[in-house]
mmCIF file of C-alpha atoms in Angstrom:
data_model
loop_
_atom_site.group_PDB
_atom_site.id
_atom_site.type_symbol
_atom_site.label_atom_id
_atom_site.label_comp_id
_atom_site.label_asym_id
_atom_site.label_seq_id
_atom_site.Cartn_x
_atom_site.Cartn_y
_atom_site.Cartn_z
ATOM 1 C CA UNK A 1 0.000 0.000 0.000
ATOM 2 C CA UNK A 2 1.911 3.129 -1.346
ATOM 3 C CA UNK A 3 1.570 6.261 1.184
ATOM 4 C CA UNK A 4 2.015 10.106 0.899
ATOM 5 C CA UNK A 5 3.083 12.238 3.869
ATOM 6 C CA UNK A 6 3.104 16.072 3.158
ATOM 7 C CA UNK A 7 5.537 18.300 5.208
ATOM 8 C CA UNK A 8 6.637 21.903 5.690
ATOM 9 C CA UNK A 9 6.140 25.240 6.641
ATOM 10 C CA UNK A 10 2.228 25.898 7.466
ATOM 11 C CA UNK A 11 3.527 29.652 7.532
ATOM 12 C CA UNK A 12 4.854 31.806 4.478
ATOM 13 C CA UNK A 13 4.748 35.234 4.416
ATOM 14 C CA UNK A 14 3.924 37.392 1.198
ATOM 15 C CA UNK A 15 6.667 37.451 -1.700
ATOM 16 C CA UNK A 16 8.590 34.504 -0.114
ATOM 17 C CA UNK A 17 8.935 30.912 -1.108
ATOM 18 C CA UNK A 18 6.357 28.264 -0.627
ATOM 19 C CA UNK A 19 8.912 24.759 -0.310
ATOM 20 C CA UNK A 20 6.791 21.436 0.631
ATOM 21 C CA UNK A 21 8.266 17.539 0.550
ATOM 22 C CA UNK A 22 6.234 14.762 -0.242
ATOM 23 C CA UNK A 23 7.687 11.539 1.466
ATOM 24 C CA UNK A 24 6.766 8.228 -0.552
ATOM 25 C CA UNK A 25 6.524 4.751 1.621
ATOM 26 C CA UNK A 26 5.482 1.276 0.329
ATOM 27 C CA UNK A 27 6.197 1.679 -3.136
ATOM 28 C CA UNK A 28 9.415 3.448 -5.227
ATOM 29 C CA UNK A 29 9.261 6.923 -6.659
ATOM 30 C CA UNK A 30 11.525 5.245 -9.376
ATOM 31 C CA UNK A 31 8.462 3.050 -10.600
ATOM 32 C CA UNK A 32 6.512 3.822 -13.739
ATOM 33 C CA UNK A 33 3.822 6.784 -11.595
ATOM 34 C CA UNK A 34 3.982 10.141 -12.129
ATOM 35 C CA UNK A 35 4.078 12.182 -9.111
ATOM 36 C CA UNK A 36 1.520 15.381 -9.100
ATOM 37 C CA UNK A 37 0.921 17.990 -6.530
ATOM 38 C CA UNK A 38 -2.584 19.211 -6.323
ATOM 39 C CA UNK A 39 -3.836 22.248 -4.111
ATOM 40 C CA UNK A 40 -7.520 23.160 -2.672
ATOM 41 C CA UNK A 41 -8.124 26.889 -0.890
ATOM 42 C CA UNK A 42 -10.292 27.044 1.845
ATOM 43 C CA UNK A 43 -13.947 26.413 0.299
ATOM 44 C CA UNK A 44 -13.149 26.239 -3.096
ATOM 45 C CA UNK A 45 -12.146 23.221 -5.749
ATOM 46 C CA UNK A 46 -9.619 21.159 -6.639
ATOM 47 C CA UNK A 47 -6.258 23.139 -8.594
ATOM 48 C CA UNK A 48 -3.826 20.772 -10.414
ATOM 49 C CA UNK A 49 0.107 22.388 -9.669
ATOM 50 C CA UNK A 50 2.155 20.265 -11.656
ATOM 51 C CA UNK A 51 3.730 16.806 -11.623
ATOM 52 C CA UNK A 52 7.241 15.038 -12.037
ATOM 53 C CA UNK A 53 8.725 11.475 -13.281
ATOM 54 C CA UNK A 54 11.487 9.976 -11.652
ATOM 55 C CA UNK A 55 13.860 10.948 -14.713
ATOM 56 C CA UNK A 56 12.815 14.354 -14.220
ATOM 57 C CA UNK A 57 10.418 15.361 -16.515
ATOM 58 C CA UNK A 58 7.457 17.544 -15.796
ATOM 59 C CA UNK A 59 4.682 19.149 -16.838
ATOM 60 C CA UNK A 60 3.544 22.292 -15.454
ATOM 61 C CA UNK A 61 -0.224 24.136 -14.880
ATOM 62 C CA UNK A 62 0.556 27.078 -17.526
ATOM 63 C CA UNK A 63 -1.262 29.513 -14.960
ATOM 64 C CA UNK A 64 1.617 28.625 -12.166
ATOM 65 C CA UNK A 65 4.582 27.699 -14.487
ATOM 66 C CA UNK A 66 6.213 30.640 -14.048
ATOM 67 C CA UNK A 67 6.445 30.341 -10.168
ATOM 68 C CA UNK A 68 6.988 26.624 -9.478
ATOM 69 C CA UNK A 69 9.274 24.019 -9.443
ATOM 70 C CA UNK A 70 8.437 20.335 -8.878
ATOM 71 C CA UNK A 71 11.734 18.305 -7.974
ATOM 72 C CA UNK A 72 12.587 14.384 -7.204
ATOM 73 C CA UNK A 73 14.769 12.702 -4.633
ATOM 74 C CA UNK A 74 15.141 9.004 -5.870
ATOM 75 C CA UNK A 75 17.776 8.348 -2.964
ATOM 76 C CA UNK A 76 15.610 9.848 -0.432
ATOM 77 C CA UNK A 77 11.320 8.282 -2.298
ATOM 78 C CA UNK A 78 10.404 11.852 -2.065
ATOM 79 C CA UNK A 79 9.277 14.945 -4.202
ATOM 80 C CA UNK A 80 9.455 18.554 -3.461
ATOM 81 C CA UNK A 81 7.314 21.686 -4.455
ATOM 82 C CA UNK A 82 8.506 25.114 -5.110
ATOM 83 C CA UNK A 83 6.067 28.114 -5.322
ATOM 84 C CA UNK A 84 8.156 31.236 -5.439
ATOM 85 C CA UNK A 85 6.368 34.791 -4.878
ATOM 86 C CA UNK A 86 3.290 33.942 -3.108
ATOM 87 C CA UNK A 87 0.516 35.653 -2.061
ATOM 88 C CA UNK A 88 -2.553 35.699 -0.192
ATOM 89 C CA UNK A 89 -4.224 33.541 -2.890
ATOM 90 C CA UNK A 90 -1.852 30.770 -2.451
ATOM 91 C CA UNK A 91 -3.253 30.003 0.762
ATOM 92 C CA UNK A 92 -4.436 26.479 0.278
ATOM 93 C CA UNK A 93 -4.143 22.905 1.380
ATOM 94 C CA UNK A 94 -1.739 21.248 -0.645
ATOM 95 C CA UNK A 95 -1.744 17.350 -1.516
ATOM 96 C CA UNK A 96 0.633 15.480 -2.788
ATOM 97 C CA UNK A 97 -0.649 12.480 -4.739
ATOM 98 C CA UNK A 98 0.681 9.292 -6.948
ATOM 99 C CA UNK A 99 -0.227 9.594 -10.169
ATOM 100 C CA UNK A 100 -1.025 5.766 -11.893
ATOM 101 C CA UNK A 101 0.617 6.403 -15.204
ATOM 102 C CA UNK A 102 1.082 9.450 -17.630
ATOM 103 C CA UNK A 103 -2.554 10.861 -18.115
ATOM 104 C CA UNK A 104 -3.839 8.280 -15.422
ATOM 105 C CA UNK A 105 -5.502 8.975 -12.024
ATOM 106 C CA UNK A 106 -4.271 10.126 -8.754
ATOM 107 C CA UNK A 107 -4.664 6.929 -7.060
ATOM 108 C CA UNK A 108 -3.242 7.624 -3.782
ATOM 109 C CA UNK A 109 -3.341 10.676 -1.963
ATOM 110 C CA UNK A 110 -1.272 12.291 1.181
ATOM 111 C CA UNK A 111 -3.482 13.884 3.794
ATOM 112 C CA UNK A 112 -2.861 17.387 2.822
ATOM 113 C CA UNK A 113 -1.022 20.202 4.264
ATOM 114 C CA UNK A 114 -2.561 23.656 5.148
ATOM 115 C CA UNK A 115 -0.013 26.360 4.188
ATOM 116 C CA UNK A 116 -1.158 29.995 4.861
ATOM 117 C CA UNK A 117 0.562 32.999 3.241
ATOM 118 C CA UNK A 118 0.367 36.071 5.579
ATOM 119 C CA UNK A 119 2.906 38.094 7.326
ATOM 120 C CA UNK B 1 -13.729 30.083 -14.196
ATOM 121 C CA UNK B 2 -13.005 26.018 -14.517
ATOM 122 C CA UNK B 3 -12.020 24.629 -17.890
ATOM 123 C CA UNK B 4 -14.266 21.412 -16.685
ATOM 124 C CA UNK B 5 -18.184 22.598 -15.756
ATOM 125 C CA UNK B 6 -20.027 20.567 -13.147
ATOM 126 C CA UNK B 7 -23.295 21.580 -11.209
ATOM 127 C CA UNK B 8 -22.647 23.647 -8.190
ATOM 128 C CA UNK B 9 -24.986 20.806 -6.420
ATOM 129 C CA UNK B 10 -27.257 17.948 -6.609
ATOM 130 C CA UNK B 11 -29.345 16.120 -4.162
ATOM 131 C CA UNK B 12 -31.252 13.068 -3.248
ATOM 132 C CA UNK B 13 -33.370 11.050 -1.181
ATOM 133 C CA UNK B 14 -31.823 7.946 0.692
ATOM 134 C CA UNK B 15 -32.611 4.876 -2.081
ATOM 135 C CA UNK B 16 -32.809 7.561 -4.903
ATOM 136 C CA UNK B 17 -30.669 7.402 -7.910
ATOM 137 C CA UNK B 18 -29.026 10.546 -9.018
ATOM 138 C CA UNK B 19 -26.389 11.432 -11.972
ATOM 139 C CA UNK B 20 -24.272 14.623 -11.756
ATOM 140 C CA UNK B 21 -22.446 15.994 -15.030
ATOM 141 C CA UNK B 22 -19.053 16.980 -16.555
ATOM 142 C CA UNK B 23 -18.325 19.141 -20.003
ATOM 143 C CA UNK B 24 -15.936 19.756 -21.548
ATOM 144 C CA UNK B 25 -14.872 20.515 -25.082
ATOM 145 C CA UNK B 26 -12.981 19.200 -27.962
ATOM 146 C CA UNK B 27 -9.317 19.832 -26.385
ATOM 147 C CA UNK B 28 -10.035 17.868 -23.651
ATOM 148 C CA UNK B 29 -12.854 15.276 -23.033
ATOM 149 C CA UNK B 30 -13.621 15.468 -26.713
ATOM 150 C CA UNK B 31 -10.208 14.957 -27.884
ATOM 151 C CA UNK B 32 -10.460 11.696 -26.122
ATOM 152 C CA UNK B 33 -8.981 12.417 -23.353
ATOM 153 C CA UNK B 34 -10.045 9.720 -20.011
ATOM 154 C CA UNK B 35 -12.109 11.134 -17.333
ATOM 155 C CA UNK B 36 -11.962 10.261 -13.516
ATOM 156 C CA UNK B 37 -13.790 11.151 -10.987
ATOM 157 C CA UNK B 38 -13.074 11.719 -6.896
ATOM 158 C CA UNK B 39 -14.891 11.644 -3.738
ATOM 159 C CA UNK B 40 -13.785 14.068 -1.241
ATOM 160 C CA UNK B 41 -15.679 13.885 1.915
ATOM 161 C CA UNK B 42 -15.576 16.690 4.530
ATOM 162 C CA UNK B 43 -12.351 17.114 5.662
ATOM 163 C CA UNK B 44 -10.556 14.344 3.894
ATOM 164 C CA UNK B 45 -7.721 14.086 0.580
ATOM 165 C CA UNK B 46 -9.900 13.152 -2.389
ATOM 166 C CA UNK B 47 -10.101 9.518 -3.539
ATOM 167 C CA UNK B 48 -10.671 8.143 -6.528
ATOM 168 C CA UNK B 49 -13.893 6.787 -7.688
ATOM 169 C CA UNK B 50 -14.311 5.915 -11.132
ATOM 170 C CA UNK B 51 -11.219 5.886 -13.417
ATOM 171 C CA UNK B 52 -11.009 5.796 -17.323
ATOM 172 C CA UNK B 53 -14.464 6.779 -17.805
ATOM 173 C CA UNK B 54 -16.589 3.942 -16.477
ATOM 174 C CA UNK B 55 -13.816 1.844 -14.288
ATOM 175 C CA UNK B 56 -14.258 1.574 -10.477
ATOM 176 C CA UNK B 57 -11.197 0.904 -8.507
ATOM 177 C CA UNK B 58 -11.140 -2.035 -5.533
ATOM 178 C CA UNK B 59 -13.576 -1.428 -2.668
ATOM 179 C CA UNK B 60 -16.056 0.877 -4.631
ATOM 180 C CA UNK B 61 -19.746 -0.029 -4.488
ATOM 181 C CA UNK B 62 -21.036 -0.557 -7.988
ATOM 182 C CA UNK B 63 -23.744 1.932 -6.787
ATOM 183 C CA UNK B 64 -20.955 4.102 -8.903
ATOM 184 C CA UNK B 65 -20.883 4.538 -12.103
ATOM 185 C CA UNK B 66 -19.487 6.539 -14.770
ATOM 186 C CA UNK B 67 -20.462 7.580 -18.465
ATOM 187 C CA UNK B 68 -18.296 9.322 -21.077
ATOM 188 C CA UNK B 69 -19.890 10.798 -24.494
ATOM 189 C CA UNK B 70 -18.829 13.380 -27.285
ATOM 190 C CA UNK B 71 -17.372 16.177 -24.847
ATOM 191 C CA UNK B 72 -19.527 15.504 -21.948
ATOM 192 C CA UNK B 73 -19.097 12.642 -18.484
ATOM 193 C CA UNK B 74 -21.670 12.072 -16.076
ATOM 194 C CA UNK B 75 -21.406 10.144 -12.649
ATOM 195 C CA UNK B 76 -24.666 8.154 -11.191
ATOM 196 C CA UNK B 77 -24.800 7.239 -7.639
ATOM 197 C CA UNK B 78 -27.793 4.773 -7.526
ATOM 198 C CA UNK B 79 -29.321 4.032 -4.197
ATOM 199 C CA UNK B 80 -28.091 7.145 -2.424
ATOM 200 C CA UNK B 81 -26.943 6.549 0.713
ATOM 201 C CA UNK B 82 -26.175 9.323 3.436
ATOM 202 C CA UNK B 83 -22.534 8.234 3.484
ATOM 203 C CA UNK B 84 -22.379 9.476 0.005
ATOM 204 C CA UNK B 85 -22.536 13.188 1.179
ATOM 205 C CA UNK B 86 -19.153 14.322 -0.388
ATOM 206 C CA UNK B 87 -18.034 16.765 -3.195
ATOM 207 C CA UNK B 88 -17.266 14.924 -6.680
ATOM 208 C CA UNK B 89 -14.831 16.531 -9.022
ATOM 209 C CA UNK B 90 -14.260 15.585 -12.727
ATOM 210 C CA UNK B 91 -10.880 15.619 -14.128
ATOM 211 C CA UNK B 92 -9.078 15.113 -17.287
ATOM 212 C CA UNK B 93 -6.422 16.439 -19.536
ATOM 213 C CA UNK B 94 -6.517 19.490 -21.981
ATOM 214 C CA UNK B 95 -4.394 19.325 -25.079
ATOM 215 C CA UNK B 96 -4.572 23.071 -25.349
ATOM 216 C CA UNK B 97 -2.617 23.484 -21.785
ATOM 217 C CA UNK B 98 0.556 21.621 -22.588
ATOM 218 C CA UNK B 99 -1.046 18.453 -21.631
ATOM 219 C CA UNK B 100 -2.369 20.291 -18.208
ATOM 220 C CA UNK B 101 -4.908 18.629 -15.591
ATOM 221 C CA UNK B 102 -8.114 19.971 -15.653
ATOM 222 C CA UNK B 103 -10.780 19.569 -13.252
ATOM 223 C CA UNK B 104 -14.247 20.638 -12.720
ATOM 224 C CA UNK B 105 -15.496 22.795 -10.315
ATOM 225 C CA UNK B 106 -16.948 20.289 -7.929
ATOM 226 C CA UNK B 107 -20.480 18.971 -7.164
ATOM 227 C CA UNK B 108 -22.203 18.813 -3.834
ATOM 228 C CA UNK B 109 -24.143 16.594 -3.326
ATOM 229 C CA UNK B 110 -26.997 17.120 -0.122
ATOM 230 C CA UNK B 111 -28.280 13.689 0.869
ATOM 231 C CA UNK B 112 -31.878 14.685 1.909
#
């Protein structure tokens, strides 16, 4: 049974870096899954970020491209998140999830982290 | 705005059958592109429901079901049960976003 453990700051303040892990257990980030990060603000829906292959590859939600960075750590099973220049608006609880294959569905989730951007 | 368009809300009786729908257009759902659909309950990570269009993972009641046409899904819940009070999202891929995630804007559905 594969599991997801978000972790990191649950406090950014405005203009700074957002920077969240995603530890993998029970299964290898080195196997044929994508890995996808996938936020929610308080009340609202879901908003893909972005997602990652163990080689490195990636693919990007064009409205955040410009302000993230998803990264992998085969030595370590995890995945990292980058979200440069926040702001209010990227207050949100963030999810890390295991993507099946390219194009598949997120078939395991992480609990979700709340990450609030205020100073 | 969501590239995906799902009904603010639905709602049922216990027993009752209801469906809840997804458009799209012809860059993503149209183009071909799988749907799958996720249960989020109150407070909880989303899980997946129905996968591939019609395709329910291990441990989902076939009360679920899932129905893909042209550029439009739809998800039926069939003897509505008060457990089933969640929001359902719709999600799929958009050829005109760099191969982008798109989801819908999420259903509630109010088990009466």
């Amino acid at each position: 049974q594969v599991q997801l453990q978000e972790s990191g700051p649950g406090l950014v303040k405005p203009s700074g870096t957002l920077s969240l892990t995603c530890a993998v257990s029970g299964g290898s980030i080195s196997s044929s899954s994508w890995w996808t990060w996938v936020r929610q603000p308080p009340g609202k829906g879901l908003e893909w970020i972005g997602q990652i292959f163990h080689s490195g590859s990636t693919d990007y939600n064009p409205s955040l491209k410009s302000r993230v960075s998803i990264s992998v750590d085969k030595s370590k099973n995890k995945f990292s998140l980058r979200l440069s220049s926040v702001t209010a608006a990227d207050t949100a609880v963030y999810y890390c999830a295991r993507v099946y294959s390219y194009q598949s569905r997120a078939d395991y989730w992480g609990q979700g982290t709340l990450v609030t951007v205020s100073s | 705005q969501s590239v995906l368009t799902q009904p603010p809300s639905v709602s049922g009786a216990p027993g009752q059958r209801v469906t809840m729908s997804c458009t799209g257009s012809s860059s993503n759902i149209g183009a071909g592109y799988d749907v799958h659909w996720y249960q989020q309950l109150p407070g909880t990570a989303p899980k997946v429901l129905i996968y591939a269009n019609s395709n329910r993972p291990s441990g989902v009641p076939d009360r679920f079901s899932g129905f893909k046409s042209g550029t439009s899904a739809s998800l039926a819940i069939s003897g509505l049960q008060a457990e089933d009070e969640a929001d359902y999202y719709c999600q799929s891929y958009d050829s005109s976003l760099s191969g982008s995630w798109v989801f819908g804007g999420g259903t509630k559905l109010t088990v009466l």
